[in-house]
Coordinates of C-alpha atoms in Angstrom, one line a residue:
X1 CA -8.1 -27.4 -34.0
X2 CA -10.0 -30.2 -35.8
X3 CA -11.5 -32.7 -33.8
X4 CA -11.5 -30.8 -30.9
X5 CA -14.9 -29.5 -28.4
X6 CA -15.5 -26.1 -28.2
X7 CA -17.5 -24.9 -24.9
X8 CA -18.8 -21.9 -25.6
X9 CA -19.6 -19.1 -22.5
X10 CA -21.9 -16.3 -23.5
X11 CA -21.3 -13.4 -21.3
X12 CA -18.2 -11.5 -20.4
X13 CA -19.1 -9.6 -17.2
X14 CA -18.3 -11.8 -13.6
X15 CA -20.1 -14.4 -14.1
X16 CA -19.2 -15.0 -17.2
X17 CA -15.6 -14.5 -16.9
X18 CA -15.6 -16.5 -13.3
X19 CA -17.3 -19.5 -15.6
X20 CA -15.2 -19.7 -18.3
X21 CA -11.8 -19.8 -15.8
X22 CA -13.9 -22.0 -13.9
X23 CA -14.6 -24.6 -16.4
X24 CA -10.8 -24.2 -18.0
X25 CA -9.7 -26.5 -14.7
X26 CA -11.8 -29.4 -15.6
X27 CA -11.1 -29.1 -20.0
X28 CA -9.8 -32.5 -21.5
X29 CA -7.3 -32.3 -24.0
X30 CA -9.8 -32.3 -26.8
X31 CA -12.2 -29.3 -25.5
X32 CA -11.7 -25.3 -25.7
X33 CA -13.7 -22.5 -24.5
X34 CA -14.6 -19.5 -26.4
X35 CA -15.6 -16.6 -24.1
X36 CA -18.3 -14.5 -26.5
X37 CA -19.9 -11.5 -25.7
X38 CA -21.0 -7.9 -27.2
X39 CA -18.9 -6.4 -24.2
X40 CA -15.6 -7.4 -22.8
X41 CA -14.1 -5.1 -20.1
X42 CA -12.4 -2.4 -21.8
X43 CA -15.8 -1.2 -22.9
X44 CA -18.2 1.0 -20.7
X45 CA -21.6 0.1 -22.4
X46 CA -23.9 1.2 -20.1
X47 CA -26.3 -2.4 -20.5
X48 CA -22.3 -4.5 -19.5
X49 CA -23.0 -4.2 -15.3
X50 CA -19.4 -5.8 -14.0
X51 CA -17.1 -2.6 -15.4
X52 CA -19.2 -0.3 -13.7
X53 CA -19.0 -1.9 -9.9
X54 CA -18.1 -0.6 -6.5
X55 CA -18.1 -4.4 -5.3
X56 CA -17.8 -5.2 -1.7
X57 CA -19.0 -8.3 0.4
X58 CA -22.4 -7.9 2.7
X59 CA -23.6 -10.6 4.2
X60 CA -27.5 -10.7 3.6
X61 CA -29.5 -12.9 6.1
X62 CA -32.1 -15.0 5.2
X63 CA -34.1 -18.6 5.8
X64 CA -35.2 -19.0 2.4
X65 CA -34.0 -21.6 0.0
X66 CA -32.9 -18.9 -1.8
X67 CA -31.0 -17.1 0.5
X68 CA -29.4 -20.2 1.8
X69 CA -28.3 -21.1 -1.5
X70 CA -26.6 -17.5 -2.2
X71 CA -25.0 -17.6 1.3
X72 CA -23.3 -20.7 -0.1
X73 CA -22.4 -19.5 -3.0
X74 CA -21.4 -16.6 -1.5
X75 CA -18.6 -17.7 0.9
X76 CA -17.3 -20.0 -1.8
X77 CA -16.9 -16.8 -3.4
X78 CA -15.6 -15.0 -0.5
X79 CA -13.0 -18.0 0.5
X80 CA -11.6 -17.7 -3.8
X81 CA -11.2 -13.6 -3.3
X82 CA -9.4 -13.9 -0.2
X83 CA -7.1 -16.1 -2.1
X84 CA -6.3 -14.4 -5.0
X85 CA -6.0 -10.9 -3.1
X86 CA -2.9 -12.8 -1.3
X87 CA -1.5 -14.2 -4.8
X88 CA -2.6 -12.2 -7.2
X89 CA -1.9 -8.2 -6.3
X90 CA -2.5 -6.8 -9.5
X91 CA -6.0 -8.9 -9.5
X92 CA -7.7 -5.1 -7.7
X93 CA -8.8 -6.5 -4.2
X94 CA -8.0 -5.3 -0.9
X95 CA -9.1 -7.0 2.6
X96 CA -10.7 -4.5 4.7
X97 CA -13.1 -4.5 7.4
X98 CA -16.4 -3.9 6.8
X99 CA -18.8 -2.2 9.2
X100 CA -22.7 -2.1 9.4
X101 CA -24.8 -0.2 11.6
X102 CA -28.7 -0.4 11.3
X103 CA -31.5 2.1 13.0
X104 CA -34.4 -0.4 12.1
X105 CA -33.0 -4.1 11.7
X106 CA -35.5 -6.2 10.5
X107 CA -36.5 -9.5 11.7
X108 CA -34.1 -11.4 9.8
X109 CA -31.1 -9.3 11.1
X110 CA -32.4 -10.2 15.0
X111 CA -32.8 -14.0 14.0
X112 CA -29.8 -15.4 15.5
X113 CA -29.9 -18.2 12.8
X114 CA -30.5 -16.5 9.9
X115 CA -27.3 -14.4 10.9
X116 CA -25.5 -17.3 12.1
X117 CA -26.0 -19.1 8.3
X118 CA -23.7 -15.8 6.9
X119 CA -22.4 -13.7 9.1
X120 CA -19.4 -16.9 8.8
X121 CA -16.1 -14.3 9.7
X122 CA -14.1 -15.7 12.3
X123 CA -13.7 -11.5 13.3
X124 CA -16.9 -11.4 13.1
X125 CA -18.3 -9.1 16.5
X126 CA -21.1 -7.3 17.5
X127 CA -20.7 -3.8 18.5
X128 CA -21.8 -2.9 22.1
X129 CA -24.6 0.2 22.5
X130 CA -21.5 2.9 22.8
X131 CA -20.0 1.8 19.4
X132 CA -22.3 2.9 17.1
X133 CA -23.6 6.2 16.2
X134 CA -26.7 7.7 17.9
X135 CA -30.3 6.0 16.6
X136 CA -28.4 3.2 15.5
X137 CA -30.2 -0.6 17.3
X138 CA -27.8 -3.2 15.3
X139 CA -24.2 -2.9 14.5
X140 CA -21.7 -5.2 13.4
X141 CA -17.9 -5.6 12.2
X142 CA -16.2 -8.0 10.2
X143 CA -13.3 -8.9 7.4
X144 CA -14.1 -8.3 4.2
X145 CA -12.7 -7.2 1.1
X146 CA -13.3 -5.0 -1.9
X147 CA -12.8 -5.2 -5.9
X148 CA -11.7 -2.4 -8.1
X149 CA -14.1 -3.5 -10.3
X150 CA -12.9 -3.1 -14.1
X151 CA -8.7 -4.3 -12.8
X152 CA -10.5 -7.2 -11.6
X153 CA -12.6 -8.1 -14.5
X154 CA -9.3 -7.2 -16.9
X155 CA -7.6 -9.6 -14.7
X156 CA -9.4 -12.4 -15.1
X157 CA -9.7 -12.7 -18.9
X158 CA -6.4 -12.3 -18.6
X159 CA -5.6 -15.4 -17.4
X160 CA -8.7 -16.9 -19.3
X161 CA -6.6 -16.2 -22.1
X162 CA -2.8 -16.6 -20.9
X163 CA -4.8 -20.7 -20.3
X164 CA -5.8 -21.2 -24.0
X165 CA -8.8 -19.6 -23.8
X166 CA -10.8 -17.7 -26.9
X167 CA -12.5 -14.9 -27.2
X168 CA -15.3 -12.9 -29.9
X169 CA -17.0 -10.3 -29.8
X170 CA -20.5 -11.0 -30.8
X171 CA -24.9 -9.8 -30.7
X172 CA -26.6 -12.7 -30.3
X173 CA -29.9 -12.1 -31.3
X174 CA -31.2 -16.0 -30.1
X175 CA -29.1 -18.0 -28.2
X176 CA -28.8 -21.1 -30.3
X177 CA -26.5 -19.0 -32.8
X178 CA -24.0 -20.1 -30.3
X179 CA -23.9 -23.2 -31.6
X180 CA -22.6 -21.9 -35.2
X181 CA -19.9 -19.6 -33.9
X182 CA -17.1 -22.7 -34.2
X183 CA -17.0 -26.6 -34.9
X184 CA -18.1 -28.7 -33.0
X185 CA -20.1 -26.3 -30.1
X186 CA -22.0 -29.0 -27.9
X187 CA -22.3 -27.3 -24.8
X188 CA -23.0 -23.6 -24.1
X189 CA -23.1 -21.7 -20.6
X190 CA -25.7 -18.6 -20.7
X191 CA -23.7 -16.1 -18.7
X192 CA -26.1 -13.2 -20.7
X193 CA -27.3 -11.7 -17.1
X194 CA -30.5 -11.1 -18.8
X195 CA -31.4 -14.5 -20.2
X196 CA -33.0 -14.7 -23.4
X197 CA -35.8 -13.5 -23.3
X198 CA -36.7 -15.2 -20.2
X199 CA -40.0 -13.8 -18.1
X200 CA -38.6 -13.6 -14.7
X201 CA -35.3 -11.4 -15.4
X202 CA -35.5 -7.8 -15.5
X203 CA -32.4 -4.5 -15.2
X204 CA -32.2 -2.8 -12.4
X205 CA -30.8 0.7 -13.0
X206 CA -28.5 1.8 -10.8
X207 CA -26.6 5.7 -11.1
X208 CA -23.5 7.2 -9.8
X209 CA -21.3 9.5 -10.3
X210 CA -17.2 9.1 -11.1
X211 CA -13.7 11.0 -10.4
X212 CA -10.6 11.2 -12.9
X213 CA -12.3 9.5 -15.8
X214 CA -13.3 5.7 -14.5
X215 CA -16.5 4.3 -14.7
X216 CA -17.9 2.1 -12.3
X217 CA -21.4 1.0 -11.4
X218 CA -22.0 -0.5 -7.4
X219 CA -24.4 -2.7 -6.9
X220 CA -27.1 -1.2 -5.7
X221 CA -28.1 -1.8 -2.2
X222 CA -30.3 -4.7 -1.9
X223 CA -31.1 -5.1 2.0
X224 CA -34.5 -2.8 2.6
X225 CA -36.1 -5.8 1.5
X226 CA -36.0 -9.8 1.4
X227 CA -34.9 -11.3 -1.5
X228 CA -38.3 -12.5 -2.2
X229 CA -39.1 -9.5 -2.9
X230 CA -36.2 -7.3 -4.4
X231 CA -38.2 -6.3 -7.3
X232 CA -40.3 -4.0 -5.2
X233 CA -38.0 -1.1 -4.5
X234 CA -37.1 2.9 -4.8
X235 CA -34.9 4.5 -7.5
X236 CA -31.9 5.5 -6.4
X237 CA -28.2 6.1 -7.2
X238 CA -24.4 6.0 -6.4
X239 CA -21.9 8.0 -6.7
X240 CA -17.8 7.8 -7.2
X241 CA -15.8 10.0 -5.5
X242 CA -12.1 10.9 -5.3
X243 CA -11.9 10.8 -1.7
X244 CA -10.2 7.8 0.1
X245 CA -11.9 6.0 3.2
X246 CA -10.4 3.1 5.1
X247 CA -13.7 0.9 5.4
X248 CA -16.3 -0.3 3.6
X249 CA -19.5 1.0 6.0
X250 CA -23.4 0.4 4.7
X251 CA -25.9 2.1 7.5
X252 CA -29.9 1.4 7.3
X253 CA -31.5 4.8 8.1
X254 CA -35.0 4.7 10.2
X255 CA -37.0 5.8 6.8
X256 CA -36.0 2.7 5.1
X257 CA -33.1 4.1 3.0
X258 CA -29.6 2.1 2.6
X259 CA -26.0 4.0 2.4
X260 CA -22.9 3.0 1.9
X261 CA -19.2 3.3 1.3
X262 CA -17.3 1.1 -0.5
X263 CA -13.2 2.2 -1.6
X264 CA -11.7 0.6 -4.6
X265 CA -8.8 -0.5 -4.3
X266 CA -5.8 0.9 -6.2
X267 CA -6.5 3.8 -5.7
X268 CA -9.6 3.7 -7.4
X269 CA -11.5 6.3 -5.2
X270 CA -14.9 5.5 -3.1
X271 CA -18.2 4.3 -4.0
X272 CA -20.9 5.8 -1.9
X273 CA -25.0 5.1 -2.1
X274 CA -27.1 4.1 -2.5
X275 CA -30.3 2.4 -3.6
X276 CA -31.9 0.5 -7.3
X277 CA -34.7 1.1 -9.5
X278 CA -35.7 -2.1 -11.1
X279 CA -37.5 -1.8 -14.8
X280 CA -35.8 1.8 -15.3
X281 CA -34.3 2.1 -18.2
X282 CA -34.4 5.5 -18.0
X283 CA -30.7 6.9 -18.4
X284 CA -30.8 10.5 -17.0
X285 CA -29.7 10.5 -13.7
X286 CA -30.9 12.7 -10.4
X287 CA -29.4 16.3 -9.1
X288 CA -31.4 16.0 -6.1
X289 CA -30.1 12.0 -5.4
X290 CA -26.9 13.2 -5.7
X291 CA -26.7 15.7 -3.2
X292 CA -28.6 14.0 -0.6
X293 CA -26.0 11.2 -1.5
X294 CA -23.0 13.1 -1.1
X295 CA -24.7 14.8 2.1
X296 CA -25.4 11.9 3.9
X297 CA -21.8 10.5 3.0
X298 CA -20.1 13.5 5.3
X299 CA -22.2 12.5 8.4
X300 CA -22.1 8.7 8.1
X301 CA -18.6 7.6 6.7
X302 CA -15.1 8.6 8.1
X303 CA -13.5 10.4 5.2
X304 CA -9.8 11.8 5.8
X305 CA -10.5 15.5 8.0
X306 CA -8.6 17.1 4.5
X307 CA -11.5 16.5 2.9
X308 CA -13.2 18.8 4.5
X309 CA -16.9 17.8 4.0
X310 CA -15.9 18.0 0.1
X311 CA -16.1 15.8 -2.9
X312 CA -13.9 15.6 -5.7
X313 CA -17.0 14.8 -8.0
X314 CA -16.5 14.6 -11.8
X315 CA -19.6 13.1 -13.3
X316 CA -22.9 11.3 -13.1
X317 CA -23.7 8.0 -15.2
X318 CA -26.7 5.2 -15.3
X319 CA -26.0 1.7 -15.6
X320 CA -27.9 -1.4 -15.5
X321 CA -28.2 -4.6 -13.9
X322 CA -29.7 -7.7 -15.1
X323 CA -31.3 -9.8 -12.4
X324 CA -34.2 -12.2 -11.9
X325 CA -36.9 -13.0 -9.8
X326 CA -36.9 -15.5 -7.5
X327 CA -33.2 -15.6 -7.8
X328 CA -30.4 -17.0 -10.6
X329 CA -30.9 -19.4 -13.2
X330 CA -28.7 -22.6 -13.0
X331 CA -29.7 -25.6 -14.4
X332 CA -28.5 -28.0 -17.3
X333 CA -31.6 -27.9 -20.2
X334 CA -31.3 -30.7 -23.2
X335 CA -32.2 -28.6 -26.9
X336 CA -32.0 -31.9 -29.3
X337 CA -29.3 -34.0 -31.3
X338 CA -26.8 -34.3 -27.9
X339 CA -26.6 -30.6 -27.3
X340 CA -27.0 -28.5 -24.6
X341 CA -27.4 -25.2 -22.5
X342 CA -26.7 -24.7 -18.9
X343 CA -27.9 -21.4 -17.9
X344 CA -25.9 -19.2 -14.8
X345 CA -27.3 -15.7 -15.1
X346 CA -30.2 -13.2 -12.9
X347 CA -27.5 -12.5 -10.5
X348 CA -28.6 -8.5 -10.1
X349 CA -26.6 -6.8 -7.4
X350 CA -25.0 -9.8 -6.3
X351 CA -22.7 -10.7 -9.1
X352 CA -19.6 -10.1 -7.4
X353 CA -20.4 -11.4 -4.4
X354 CA -21.9 -14.8 -5.8
X355 CA -19.3 -14.9 -8.6
X356 CA -16.9 -17.9 -7.8
X357 CA -19.9 -20.0 -6.2
X358 CA -21.9 -19.6 -9.2
X359 CA -19.2 -20.6 -11.6
X360 CA -18.6 -23.4 -9.1
X361 CA -22.2 -24.7 -9.2
X362 CA -21.9 -24.4 -13.2
X363 CA -19.1 -26.3 -13.3
X364 CA -20.8 -29.0 -11.3
X365 CA -23.6 -29.4 -13.0
X366 CA -21.2 -29.8 -16.8
X367 CA -19.5 -33.0 -14.2
X368 CA -22.7 -34.2 -13.5
X369 CA -24.3 -34.1 -16.8
X370 CA -21.1 -35.8 -18.8
X371 CA -20.3 -32.0 -20.4
X372 CA -16.4 -31.5 -18.9
X373 CA -14.7 -34.6 -18.2
X374 CA -11.3 -34.4 -16.3
X375 CA -11.2 -33.4 -12.2
X376 CA -10.2 -29.8 -11.4
X377 CA -6.3 -29.1 -12.1
X378 CA -6.3 -26.1 -9.9
X379 CA -7.7 -23.7 -7.9
X380 CA -6.8 -20.1 -8.8

């Protein structure tokens, strides 16, 4: 491929895979994409967050610049995911009903403008008092999506390769190593998650229990605080059980804790959660919290009667998700000699919800900077 410019994308999580696919839609005939990562969708490393995720879309109200930016990214991702669900049934996506029950709704949920900024669903409906459980002060329902994360990540990787993308396993010490991984590398796209020493980056510990030998980490509720205070939260965990449920339901309790259930398409079970633990590297789960999660789920979520209040659970798993104070970093950094690093990392628990929007934003920056030279070829 002499004379061909190689664009290196670092990271094969949902952000890296989505960004690599988006970039492919704008390549010239003299450009190619190399996806480089320590972990790929077939791997189960504790530090490889995306294949562990039990993802759904649940809006997060807010009026800050970060909240509005993420709302826009989430909307574009929502529209893209709906299209993929319709056109690519093997992608591991299903459209389902989303339900929310809040016992003590934060101020942003009571602000009509903040709510309208994010609850953009055509079938969005506020629930009446007689339609919600006792103690619930705010309830809504809407159509949303759920994703079988390992299936979706593997699906995106296959699409990337079929479109001519190349992959390489590599563990980076310094981001500048990427410029030496192939001939004529002028642009490196940093979807590494943790940002190579960015002082604003941190990990969020999440734990779950799996069945059927599956490995998955759900986005652990970022809803009990505002987006700006995401670093100050309490410990928690999640569980994946065999028991099916037809809707994804999120419940906020009066004490500020959150619970949710997320069905995984293609017979992948149900994720039960949960909270998150920023800056916690402890790989050991808590049996006590596991028991509490399952007890709450049996009371609040509509599992099939044949479950009998019992859950088919195999084991506990801990995973880590990279987040960033102040939200994601999405920008172009010039590093000299005509070389650039495009940063797109730090999504925390919202990687799947923001993935396509972030990918489009990173691609748009590359187009504006002249790093890509062809208009879009396709959307899928």
